[in-house]
Coordinates of C-alpha atoms and ligand atoms in Angstrom, one line a residue:
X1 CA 0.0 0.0 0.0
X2 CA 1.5 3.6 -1.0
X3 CA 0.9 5.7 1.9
X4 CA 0.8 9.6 1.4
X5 CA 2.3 12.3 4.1
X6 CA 2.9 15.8 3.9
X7 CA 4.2 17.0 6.8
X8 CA 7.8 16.4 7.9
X9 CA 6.5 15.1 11.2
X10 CA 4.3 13.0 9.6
X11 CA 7.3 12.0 7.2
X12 CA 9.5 11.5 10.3
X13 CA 7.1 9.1 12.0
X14 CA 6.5 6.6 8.8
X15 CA 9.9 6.5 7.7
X16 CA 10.5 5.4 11.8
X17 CA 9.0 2.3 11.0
X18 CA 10.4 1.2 7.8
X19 CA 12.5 -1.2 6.9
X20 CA 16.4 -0.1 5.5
X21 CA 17.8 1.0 3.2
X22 CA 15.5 3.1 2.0
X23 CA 15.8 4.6 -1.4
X24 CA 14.6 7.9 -2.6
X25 CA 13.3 9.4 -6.2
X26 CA 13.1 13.0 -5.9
X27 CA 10.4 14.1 -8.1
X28 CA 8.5 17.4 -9.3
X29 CA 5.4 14.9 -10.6
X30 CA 3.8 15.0 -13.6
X31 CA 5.2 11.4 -13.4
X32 CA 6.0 9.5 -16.4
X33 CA 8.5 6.2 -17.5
X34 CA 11.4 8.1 -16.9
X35 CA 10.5 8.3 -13.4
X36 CA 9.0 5.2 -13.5
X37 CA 12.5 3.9 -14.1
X38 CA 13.9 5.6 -11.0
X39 CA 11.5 3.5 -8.9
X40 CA 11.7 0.5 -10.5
X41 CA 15.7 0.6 -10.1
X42 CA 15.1 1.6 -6.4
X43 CA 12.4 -0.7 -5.8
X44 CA 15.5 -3.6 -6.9
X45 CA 17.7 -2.4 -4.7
X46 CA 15.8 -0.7 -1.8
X47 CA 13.6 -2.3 1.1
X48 CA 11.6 0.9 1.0
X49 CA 11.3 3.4 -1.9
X50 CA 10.1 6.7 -1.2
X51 CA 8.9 9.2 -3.7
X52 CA 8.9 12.6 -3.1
X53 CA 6.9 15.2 -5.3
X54 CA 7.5 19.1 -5.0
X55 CA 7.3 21.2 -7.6
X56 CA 10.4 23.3 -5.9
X57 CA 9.8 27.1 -6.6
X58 CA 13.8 27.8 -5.9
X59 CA 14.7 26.3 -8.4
X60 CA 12.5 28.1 -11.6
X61 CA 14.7 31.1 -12.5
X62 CA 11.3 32.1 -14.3
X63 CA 8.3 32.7 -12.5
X64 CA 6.3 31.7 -15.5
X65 CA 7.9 28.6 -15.9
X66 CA 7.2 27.9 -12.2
X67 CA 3.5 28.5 -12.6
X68 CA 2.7 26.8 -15.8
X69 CA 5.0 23.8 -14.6
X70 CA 2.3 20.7 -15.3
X71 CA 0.8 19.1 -11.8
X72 CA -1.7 16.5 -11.5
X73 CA -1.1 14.9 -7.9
X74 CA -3.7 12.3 -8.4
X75 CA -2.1 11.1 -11.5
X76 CA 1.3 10.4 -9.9
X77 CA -0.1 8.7 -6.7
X78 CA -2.1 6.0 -9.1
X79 CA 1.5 5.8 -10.7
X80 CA 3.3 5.3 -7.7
X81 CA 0.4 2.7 -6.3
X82 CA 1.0 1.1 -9.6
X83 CA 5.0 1.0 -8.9
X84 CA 4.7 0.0 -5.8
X85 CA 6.1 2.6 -4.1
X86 CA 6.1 2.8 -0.2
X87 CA 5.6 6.0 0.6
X88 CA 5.4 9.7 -1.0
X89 CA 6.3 12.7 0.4
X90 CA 4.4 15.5 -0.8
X91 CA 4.9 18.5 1.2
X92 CA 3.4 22.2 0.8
X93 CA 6.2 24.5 0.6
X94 CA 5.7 25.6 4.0
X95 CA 6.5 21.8 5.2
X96 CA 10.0 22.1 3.2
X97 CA 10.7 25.9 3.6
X98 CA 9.2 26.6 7.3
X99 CA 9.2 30.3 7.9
X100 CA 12.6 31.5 9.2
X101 CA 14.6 29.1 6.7
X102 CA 17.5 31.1 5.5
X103 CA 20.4 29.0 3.7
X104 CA 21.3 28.2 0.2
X105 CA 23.5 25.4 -0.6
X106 CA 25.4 26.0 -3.7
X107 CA 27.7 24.3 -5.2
X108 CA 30.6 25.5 -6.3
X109 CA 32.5 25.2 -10.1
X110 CA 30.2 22.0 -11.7
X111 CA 27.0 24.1 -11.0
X112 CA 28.7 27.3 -13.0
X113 CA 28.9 26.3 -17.0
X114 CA 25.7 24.5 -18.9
X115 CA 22.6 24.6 -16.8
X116 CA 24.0 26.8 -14.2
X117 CA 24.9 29.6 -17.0
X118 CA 22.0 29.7 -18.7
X119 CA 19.2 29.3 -15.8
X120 CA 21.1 31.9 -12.6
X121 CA 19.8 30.1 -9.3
X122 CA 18.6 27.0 -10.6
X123 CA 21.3 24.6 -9.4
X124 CA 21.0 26.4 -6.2
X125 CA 17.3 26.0 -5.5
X126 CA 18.2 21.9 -6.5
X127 CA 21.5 21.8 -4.5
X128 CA 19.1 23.2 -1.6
X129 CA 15.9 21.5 -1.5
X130 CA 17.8 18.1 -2.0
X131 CA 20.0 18.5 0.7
X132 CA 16.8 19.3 2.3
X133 CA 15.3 15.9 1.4
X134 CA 18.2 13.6 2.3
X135 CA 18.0 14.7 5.8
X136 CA 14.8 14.2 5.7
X137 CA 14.3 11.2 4.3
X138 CA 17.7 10.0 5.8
X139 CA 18.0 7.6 2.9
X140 CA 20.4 5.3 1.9
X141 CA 20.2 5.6 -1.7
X142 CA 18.7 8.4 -4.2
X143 CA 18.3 7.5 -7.5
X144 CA 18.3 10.5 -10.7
X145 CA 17.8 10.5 -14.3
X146 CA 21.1 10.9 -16.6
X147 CA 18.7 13.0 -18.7
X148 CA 19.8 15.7 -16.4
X149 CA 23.8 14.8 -16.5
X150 CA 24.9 18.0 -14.9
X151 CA 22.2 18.1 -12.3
X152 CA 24.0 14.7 -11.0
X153 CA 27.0 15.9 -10.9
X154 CA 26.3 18.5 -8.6
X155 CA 24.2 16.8 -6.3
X156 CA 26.9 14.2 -5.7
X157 CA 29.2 17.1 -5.2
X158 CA 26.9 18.7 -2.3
X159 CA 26.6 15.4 -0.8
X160 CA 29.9 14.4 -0.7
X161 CA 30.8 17.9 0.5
X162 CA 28.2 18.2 3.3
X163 CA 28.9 14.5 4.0
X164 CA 25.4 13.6 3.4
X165 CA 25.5 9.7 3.5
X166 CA 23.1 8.9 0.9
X167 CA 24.8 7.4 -2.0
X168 CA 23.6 9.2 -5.6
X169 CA 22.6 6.9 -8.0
X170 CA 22.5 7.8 -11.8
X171 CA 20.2 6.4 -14.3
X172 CA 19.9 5.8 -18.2
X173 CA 17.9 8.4 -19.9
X174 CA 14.0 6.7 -21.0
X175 CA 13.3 8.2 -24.5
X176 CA 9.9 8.0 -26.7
X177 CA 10.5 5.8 -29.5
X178 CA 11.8 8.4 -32.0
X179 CA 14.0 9.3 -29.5
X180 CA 13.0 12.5 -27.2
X181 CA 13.7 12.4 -24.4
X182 CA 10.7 11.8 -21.6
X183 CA 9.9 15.2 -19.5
X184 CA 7.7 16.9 -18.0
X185 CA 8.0 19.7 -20.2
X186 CA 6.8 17.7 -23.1
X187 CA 3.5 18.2 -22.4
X188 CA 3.4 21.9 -23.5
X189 CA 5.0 21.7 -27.3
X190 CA 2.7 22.1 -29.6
X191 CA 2.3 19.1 -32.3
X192 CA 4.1 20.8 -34.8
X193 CA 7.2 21.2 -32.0
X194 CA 6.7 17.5 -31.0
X195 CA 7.0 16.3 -34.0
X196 CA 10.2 18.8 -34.1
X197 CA 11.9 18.0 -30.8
X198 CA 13.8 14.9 -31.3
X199 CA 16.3 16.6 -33.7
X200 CA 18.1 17.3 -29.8
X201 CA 18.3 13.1 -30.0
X202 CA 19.6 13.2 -33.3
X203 CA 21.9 16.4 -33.0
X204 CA 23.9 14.2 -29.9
X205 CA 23.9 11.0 -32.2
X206 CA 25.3 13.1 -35.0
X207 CA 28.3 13.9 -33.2
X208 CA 28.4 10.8 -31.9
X209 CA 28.5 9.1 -35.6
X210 CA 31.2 11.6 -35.9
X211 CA 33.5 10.8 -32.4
X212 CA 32.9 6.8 -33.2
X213 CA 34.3 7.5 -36.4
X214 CA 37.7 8.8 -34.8
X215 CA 37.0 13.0 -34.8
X216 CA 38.7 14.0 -31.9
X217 CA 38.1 18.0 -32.9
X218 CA 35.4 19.4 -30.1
X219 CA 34.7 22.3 -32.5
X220 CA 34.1 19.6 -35.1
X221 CA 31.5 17.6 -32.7
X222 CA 29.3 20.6 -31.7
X223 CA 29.3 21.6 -35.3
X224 CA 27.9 18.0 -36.5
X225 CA 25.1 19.0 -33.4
X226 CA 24.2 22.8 -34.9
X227 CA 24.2 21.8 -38.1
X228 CA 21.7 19.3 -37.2
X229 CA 19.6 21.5 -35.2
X230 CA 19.9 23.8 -38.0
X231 CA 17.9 21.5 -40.5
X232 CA 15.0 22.1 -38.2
X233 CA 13.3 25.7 -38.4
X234 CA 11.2 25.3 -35.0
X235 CA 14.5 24.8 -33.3
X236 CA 16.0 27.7 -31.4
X237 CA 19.3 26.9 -29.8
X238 CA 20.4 28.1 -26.3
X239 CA 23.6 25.8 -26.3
X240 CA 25.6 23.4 -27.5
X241 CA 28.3 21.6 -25.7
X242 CA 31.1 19.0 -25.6
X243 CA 32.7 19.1 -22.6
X244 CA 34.7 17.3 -20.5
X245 CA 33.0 14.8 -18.1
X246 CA 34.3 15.3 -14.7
X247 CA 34.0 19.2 -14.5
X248 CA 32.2 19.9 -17.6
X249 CA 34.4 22.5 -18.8
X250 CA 34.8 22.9 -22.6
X251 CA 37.0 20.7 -24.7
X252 CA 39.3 21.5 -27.6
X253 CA 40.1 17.7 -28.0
X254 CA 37.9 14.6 -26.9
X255 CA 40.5 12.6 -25.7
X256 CA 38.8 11.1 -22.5
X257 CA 35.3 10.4 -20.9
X258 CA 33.2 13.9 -22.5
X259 CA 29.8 14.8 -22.3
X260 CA 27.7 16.2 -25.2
X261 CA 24.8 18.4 -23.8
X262 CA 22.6 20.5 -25.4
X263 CA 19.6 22.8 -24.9
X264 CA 17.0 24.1 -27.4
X265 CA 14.1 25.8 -27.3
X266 CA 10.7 25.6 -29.2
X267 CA 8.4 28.3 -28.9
X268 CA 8.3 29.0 -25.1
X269 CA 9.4 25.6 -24.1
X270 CA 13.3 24.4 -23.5
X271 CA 14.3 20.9 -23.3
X272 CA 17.7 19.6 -22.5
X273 CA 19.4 16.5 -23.5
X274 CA 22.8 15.0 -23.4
X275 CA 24.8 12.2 -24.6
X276 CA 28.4 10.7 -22.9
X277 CA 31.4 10.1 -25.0
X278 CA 34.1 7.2 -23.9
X279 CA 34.1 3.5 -22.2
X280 CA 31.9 4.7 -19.4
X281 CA 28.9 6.6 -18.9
X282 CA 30.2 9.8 -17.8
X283 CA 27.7 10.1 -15.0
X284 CA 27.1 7.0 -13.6
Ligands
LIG1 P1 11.8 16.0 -12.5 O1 10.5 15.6 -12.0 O2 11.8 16.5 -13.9 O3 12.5 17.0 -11.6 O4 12.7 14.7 -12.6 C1 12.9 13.9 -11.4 C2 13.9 12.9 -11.7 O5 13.6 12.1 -12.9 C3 15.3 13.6 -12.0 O6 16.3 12.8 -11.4 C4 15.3 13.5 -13.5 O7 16.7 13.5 -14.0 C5 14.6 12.2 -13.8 N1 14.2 12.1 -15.2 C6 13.4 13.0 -15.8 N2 13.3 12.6 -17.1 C7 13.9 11.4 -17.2 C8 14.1 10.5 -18.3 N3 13.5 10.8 -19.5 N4 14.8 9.4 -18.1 C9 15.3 9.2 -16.9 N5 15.2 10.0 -15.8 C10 14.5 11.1 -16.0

Protein backbone atom coordinates (compact mmCIF):
# COMPACT_ATOMS: atom_id res chain seq x y z
CA UNK A 1 0.00 0.00 0.00
CA UNK A 2 1.47 3.59 -1.02
CA UNK A 3 0.92 5.68 1.95
CA UNK A 4 0.82 9.61 1.45
CA UNK A 5 2.32 12.34 4.14
CA UNK A 6 2.86 15.78 3.86
CA UNK A 7 4.16 17.03 6.80
CA UNK A 8 7.83 16.36 7.93
CA UNK A 9 6.48 15.11 11.22
CA UNK A 10 4.32 13.01 9.63
CA UNK A 11 7.33 12.01 7.24
CA UNK A 12 9.46 11.48 10.25
CA UNK A 13 7.07 9.13 11.98
CA UNK A 14 6.53 6.64 8.82
CA UNK A 15 9.86 6.46 7.71
CA UNK A 16 10.51 5.35 11.80
CA UNK A 17 9.04 2.30 11.01
CA UNK A 18 10.41 1.17 7.83
CA UNK A 19 12.49 -1.22 6.92
CA UNK A 20 16.36 -0.15 5.49
CA UNK A 21 17.79 1.02 3.25
CA UNK A 22 15.48 3.10 1.99
CA UNK A 23 15.78 4.59 -1.41
CA UNK A 24 14.64 7.88 -2.59
CA UNK A 25 13.28 9.35 -6.18
CA UNK A 26 13.07 12.98 -5.88
CA UNK A 27 10.37 14.11 -8.07
CA UNK A 28 8.45 17.42 -9.32
CA UNK A 29 5.44 14.89 -10.60
CA UNK A 30 3.84 14.97 -13.65
CA UNK A 31 5.17 11.35 -13.41
CA UNK A 32 5.99 9.46 -16.35
CA UNK A 33 8.47 6.24 -17.50
CA UNK A 34 11.43 8.09 -16.94
CA UNK A 35 10.52 8.31 -13.39
CA UNK A 36 9.03 5.24 -13.46
CA UNK A 37 12.48 3.91 -14.13
CA UNK A 38 13.94 5.58 -11.05
CA UNK A 39 11.51 3.52 -8.89
CA UNK A 40 11.69 0.52 -10.53
CA UNK A 41 15.67 0.61 -10.05
CA UNK A 42 15.12 1.63 -6.40
CA UNK A 43 12.40 -0.72 -5.78
CA UNK A 44 15.51 -3.55 -6.90
CA UNK A 45 17.65 -2.35 -4.74
CA UNK A 46 15.76 -0.74 -1.80
CA UNK A 47 13.61 -2.35 1.13
CA UNK A 48 11.60 0.87 1.03
CA UNK A 49 11.28 3.39 -1.89
CA UNK A 50 10.13 6.72 -1.20
CA UNK A 51 8.89 9.20 -3.69
CA UNK A 52 8.87 12.65 -3.13
CA UNK A 53 6.90 15.22 -5.28
CA UNK A 54 7.51 19.11 -5.00
CA UNK A 55 7.34 21.25 -7.56
CA UNK A 56 10.42 23.31 -5.88
CA UNK A 57 9.83 27.13 -6.58
CA UNK A 58 13.79 27.82 -5.93
CA UNK A 59 14.68 26.31 -8.41
CA UNK A 60 12.53 28.14 -11.57
CA UNK A 61 14.74 31.14 -12.50
CA UNK A 62 11.34 32.13 -14.34
CA UNK A 63 8.34 32.74 -12.47
CA UNK A 64 6.28 31.72 -15.45
CA UNK A 65 7.87 28.63 -15.87
CA UNK A 66 7.15 27.86 -12.20
CA UNK A 67 3.51 28.52 -12.63
CA UNK A 68 2.70 26.85 -15.78
CA UNK A 69 4.96 23.84 -14.62
CA UNK A 70 2.26 20.74 -15.26
CA UNK A 71 0.77 19.12 -11.76
CA UNK A 72 -1.65 16.51 -11.46
CA UNK A 73 -1.08 14.89 -7.92
CA UNK A 74 -3.70 12.31 -8.38
CA UNK A 75 -2.11 11.08 -11.53
CA UNK A 76 1.31 10.37 -9.93
CA UNK A 77 -0.09 8.70 -6.73
CA UNK A 78 -2.10 6.01 -9.14
CA UNK A 79 1.45 5.80 -10.71
CA UNK A 80 3.34 5.29 -7.72
CA UNK A 81 0.41 2.66 -6.30
CA UNK A 82 0.96 1.14 -9.58
CA UNK A 83 5.02 0.98 -8.94
CA UNK A 84 4.75 -0.01 -5.83
CA UNK A 85 6.11 2.62 -4.15
CA UNK A 86 6.09 2.81 -0.18
CA UNK A 87 5.56 6.04 0.59
CA UNK A 88 5.38 9.66 -0.95
CA UNK A 89 6.30 12.69 0.40
CA UNK A 90 4.39 15.45 -0.77
CA UNK A 91 4.94 18.48 1.18
CA UNK A 92 3.36 22.18 0.84
CA UNK A 93 6.16 24.50 0.58
CA UNK A 94 5.66 25.56 4.01
CA UNK A 95 6.54 21.82 5.19
CA UNK A 96 9.98 22.10 3.20
CA UNK A 97 10.74 25.87 3.65
CA UNK A 98 9.25 26.59 7.28
CA UNK A 99 9.15 30.34 7.93
CA UNK A 100 12.58 31.54 9.20
CA UNK A 101 14.63 29.08 6.69
CA UNK A 102 17.52 31.10 5.51
CA UNK A 103 20.45 29.03 3.68
CA UNK A 104 21.30 28.24 0.19
CA UNK A 105 23.51 25.39 -0.64
CA UNK A 106 25.39 26.03 -3.68
CA UNK A 107 27.69 24.33 -5.21
CA UNK A 108 30.62 25.54 -6.25
CA UNK A 109 32.55 25.19 -10.15
CA UNK A 110 30.19 22.00 -11.72
CA UNK A 111 26.99 24.06 -11.04
CA UNK A 112 28.69 27.28 -12.98
CA UNK A 113 28.86 26.27 -16.97
CA UNK A 114 25.72 24.54 -18.90
CA UNK A 115 22.57 24.64 -16.75
CA UNK A 116 24.00 26.83 -14.20
CA UNK A 117 24.94 29.61 -17.05
CA UNK A 118 22.01 29.69 -18.71
CA UNK A 119 19.21 29.32 -15.81
CA UNK A 120 21.12 31.88 -12.64
CA UNK A 121 19.78 30.11 -9.28
CA UNK A 122 18.61 26.96 -10.55
CA UNK A 123 21.26 24.55 -9.39
CA UNK A 124 21.00 26.36 -6.21
CA UNK A 125 17.34 26.04 -5.54
CA UNK A 126 18.25 21.93 -6.54
CA UNK A 127 21.50 21.76 -4.47
CA UNK A 128 19.07 23.16 -1.64
CA UNK A 129 15.94 21.53 -1.53
CA UNK A 130 17.84 18.11 -2.02
CA UNK A 131 20.04 18.48 0.68
CA UNK A 132 16.76 19.33 2.28
CA UNK A 133 15.30 15.95 1.39
CA UNK A 134 18.24 13.64 2.29
CA UNK A 135 18.01 14.75 5.84
CA UNK A 136 14.83 14.24 5.72
CA UNK A 137 14.30 11.20 4.27
CA UNK A 138 17.73 9.98 5.84
CA UNK A 139 17.96 7.62 2.87
CA UNK A 140 20.43 5.27 1.89
CA UNK A 141 20.23 5.63 -1.69
CA UNK A 142 18.70 8.38 -4.18
CA UNK A 143 18.30 7.48 -7.54
CA UNK A 144 18.29 10.52 -10.69
CA UNK A 145 17.77 10.49 -14.32
CA UNK A 146 21.07 10.91 -16.58
CA UNK A 147 18.66 13.01 -18.70
CA UNK A 148 19.83 15.75 -16.38
CA UNK A 149 23.81 14.81 -16.47
CA UNK A 150 24.87 18.04 -14.88
CA UNK A 151 22.18 18.07 -12.29
CA UNK A 152 24.01 14.65 -10.98
CA UNK A 153 27.02 15.94 -10.88
CA UNK A 154 26.30 18.55 -8.65
CA UNK A 155 24.18 16.76 -6.29
CA UNK A 156 26.90 14.15 -5.66
CA UNK A 157 29.24 17.10 -5.18
CA UNK A 158 26.91 18.71 -2.29
CA UNK A 159 26.63 15.40 -0.84
CA UNK A 160 29.89 14.40 -0.66
CA UNK A 161 30.78 17.87 0.54
CA UNK A 162 28.19 18.25 3.26
CA UNK A 163 28.92 14.51 4.00
CA UNK A 164 25.37 13.60 3.41
CA UNK A 165 25.53 9.69 3.52
CA UNK A 166 23.07 8.94 0.89
CA UNK A 167 24.76 7.39 -1.96
CA UNK A 168 23.56 9.22 -5.62
CA UNK A 169 22.57 6.89 -8.01
CA UNK A 170 22.51 7.79 -11.81
CA UNK A 171 20.24 6.44 -14.27
CA UNK A 172 19.86 5.79 -18.17
CA UNK A 173 17.92 8.38 -19.88
CA UNK A 174 14.00 6.73 -20.97
CA UNK A 175 13.29 8.18 -24.46
CA UNK A 176 9.92 7.97 -26.73
CA UNK A 177 10.53 5.79 -29.51
CA UNK A 178 11.79 8.36 -31.97
CA UNK A 179 14.02 9.34 -29.51
CA UNK A 180 12.99 12.52 -27.22
CA UNK A 181 13.67 12.40 -24.43
CA UNK A 182 10.69 11.82 -21.63
CA UNK A 183 9.92 15.23 -19.49
CA UNK A 184 7.68 16.89 -17.95
CA UNK A 185 7.98 19.73 -20.16
CA UNK A 186 6.76 17.74 -23.11
CA UNK A 187 3.48 18.21 -22.45
CA UNK A 188 3.37 21.86 -23.50
CA UNK A 189 4.99 21.68 -27.30
CA UNK A 190 2.68 22.14 -29.59
CA UNK A 191 2.34 19.08 -32.33
CA UNK A 192 4.09 20.83 -34.83
CA UNK A 193 7.24 21.22 -31.98
CA UNK A 194 6.70 17.48 -30.95
CA UNK A 195 7.04 16.25 -34.05
CA UNK A 196 10.17 18.83 -34.10
CA UNK A 197 11.93 18.00 -30.77
CA UNK A 198 13.82 14.95 -31.27
CA UNK A 199 16.27 16.56 -33.70
CA UNK A 200 18.05 17.26 -29.85
CA UNK A 201 18.33 13.09 -29.97
CA UNK A 202 19.61 13.18 -33.31
CA UNK A 203 21.88 16.44 -32.97
CA UNK A 204 23.86 14.17 -29.90
CA UNK A 205 23.92 10.95 -32.21
CA UNK A 206 25.29 13.13 -34.96
CA UNK A 207 28.29 13.91 -33.25
CA UNK A 208 28.42 10.81 -31.94
CA UNK A 209 28.48 9.11 -35.62
CA UNK A 210 31.18 11.61 -35.89
CA UNK A 211 33.46 10.79 -32.43
CA UNK A 212 32.88 6.80 -33.22
CA UNK A 213 34.26 7.50 -36.45
CA UNK A 214 37.70 8.82 -34.80
CA UNK A 215 37.05 12.96 -34.80
CA UNK A 216 38.73 14.00 -31.91
CA UNK A 217 38.14 18.02 -32.88
CA UNK A 218 35.38 19.41 -30.14
CA UNK A 219 34.67 22.25 -32.48
CA UNK A 220 34.05 19.57 -35.10
CA UNK A 221 31.49 17.61 -32.68
CA UNK A 222 29.28 20.64 -31.75
CA UNK A 223 29.30 21.57 -35.35
CA UNK A 224 27.88 18.05 -36.49
CA UNK A 225 25.12 19.04 -33.39
CA UNK A 226 24.16 22.81 -34.90
CA UNK A 227 24.16 21.85 -38.12
CA UNK A 228 21.68 19.31 -37.23
CA UNK A 229 19.63 21.53 -35.23
CA UNK A 230 19.95 23.81 -37.96
CA UNK A 231 17.86 21.55 -40.53
CA UNK A 232 14.99 22.08 -38.24
CA UNK A 233 13.32 25.72 -38.45
CA UNK A 234 11.22 25.34 -35.00
CA UNK A 235 14.49 24.76 -33.25
CA UNK A 236 15.99 27.73 -31.42
CA UNK A 237 19.35 26.91 -29.79
CA UNK A 238 20.35 28.15 -26.30
CA UNK A 239 23.63 25.80 -26.31
CA UNK A 240 25.62 23.41 -27.52
CA UNK A 241 28.32 21.59 -25.66
CA UNK A 242 31.08 19.00 -25.58
CA UNK A 243 32.69 19.07 -22.59
CA UNK A 244 34.73 17.32 -20.48
CA UNK A 245 33.00 14.82 -18.14
CA UNK A 246 34.28 15.31 -14.65
CA UNK A 247 33.97 19.24 -14.51
CA UNK A 248 32.17 19.93 -17.61
CA UNK A 249 34.37 22.53 -18.84
CA UNK A 250 34.78 22.85 -22.58
CA UNK A 251 37.02 20.67 -24.70
CA UNK A 252 39.25 21.53 -27.63
CA UNK A 253 40.10 17.72 -27.99
CA UNK A 254 37.88 14.64 -26.88
CA UNK A 255 40.53 12.60 -25.74
CA UNK A 256 38.80 11.11 -22.46
CA UNK A 257 35.31 10.40 -20.93
CA UNK A 258 33.21 13.91 -22.51
CA UNK A 259 29.75 14.76 -22.25
CA UNK A 260 27.74 16.22 -25.23
CA UNK A 261 24.84 18.36 -23.81
CA UNK A 262 22.58 20.53 -25.42
CA UNK A 263 19.61 22.82 -24.88
CA UNK A 264 16.99 24.05 -27.43
CA UNK A 265 14.13 25.80 -27.26
CA UNK A 266 10.73 25.61 -29.18
CA UNK A 267 8.37 28.28 -28.89
CA UNK A 268 8.28 28.96 -25.08
CA UNK A 269 9.41 25.65 -24.13
CA UNK A 270 13.31 24.44 -23.50
CA UNK A 271 14.31 20.91 -23.34
CA UNK A 272 17.71 19.64 -22.51
CA UNK A 273 19.36 16.46 -23.49
CA UNK A 274 22.80 14.96 -23.37
CA UNK A 275 24.81 12.16 -24.64
CA UNK A 276 28.40 10.74 -22.86
CA UNK A 277 31.44 10.11 -24.96
CA UNK A 278 34.05 7.25 -23.92
CA UNK A 279 34.06 3.48 -22.18
CA UNK A 280 31.95 4.70 -19.41
CA UNK A 281 28.88 6.55 -18.94
CA UNK A 282 30.20 9.78 -17.83
CA UNK A 283 27.75 10.08 -14.97
CA UNK A 284 27.15 7.03 -13.57
P1 LIG B 1 11.82 16.04 -12.53
O1 LIG B 1 10.49 15.60 -11.98
O2 LIG B 1 11.79 16.51 -13.93
O3 LIG B 1 12.54 16.97 -11.59
O4 LIG B 1 12.71 14.75 -12.57
C1 LIG B 1 12.86 13.92 -11.45
C2 LIG B 1 13.94 12.92 -11.73
O5 LIG B 1 13.58 12.15 -12.87
C3 LIG B 1 15.28 13.58 -12.05
O6 LIG B 1 16.32 12.84 -11.44
C4 LIG B 1 15.35 13.49 -13.54
O7 LIG B 1 16.66 13.46 -14.03
C5 LIG B 1 14.65 12.17 -13.79
N1 LIG B 1 14.17 12.10 -15.17
C6 LIG B 1 13.44 13.02 -15.83
N2 LIG B 1 13.25 12.64 -17.10
C7 LIG B 1 13.88 11.45 -17.25
C8 LIG B 1 14.06 10.54 -18.34
N3 LIG B 1 13.53 10.78 -19.54
N4 LIG B 1 14.77 9.43 -18.13
C9 LIG B 1 15.32 9.16 -16.91
N5 LIG B 1 15.19 9.97 -15.84
C10 LIG B 1 14.48 11.10 -16.01
Amino acid sequence: MTRIVRTRAELRAALDRVERPVGVVPTMGWLHEGHRALMRQARAADATTVVTIFVNPRQFNVADDFMRYPRNEARDLDICTAEGVDLVFAPPASEVYPPGFDTVVSVGAVARPLEGAARPGHFDGVATVVAILFGLVRSDHAYFGQKDAQQVMVIRQMARDLAIPTEVIACPTVREPDGLALSSRNVHLTPAERAAAPVLHRALVAARTRWAAGERSADALREAMRATLAGEPLAEVDYVSVADAAMLTELDRVEGQALLSLAVRFGTTRLIDNESLGAEPAVG
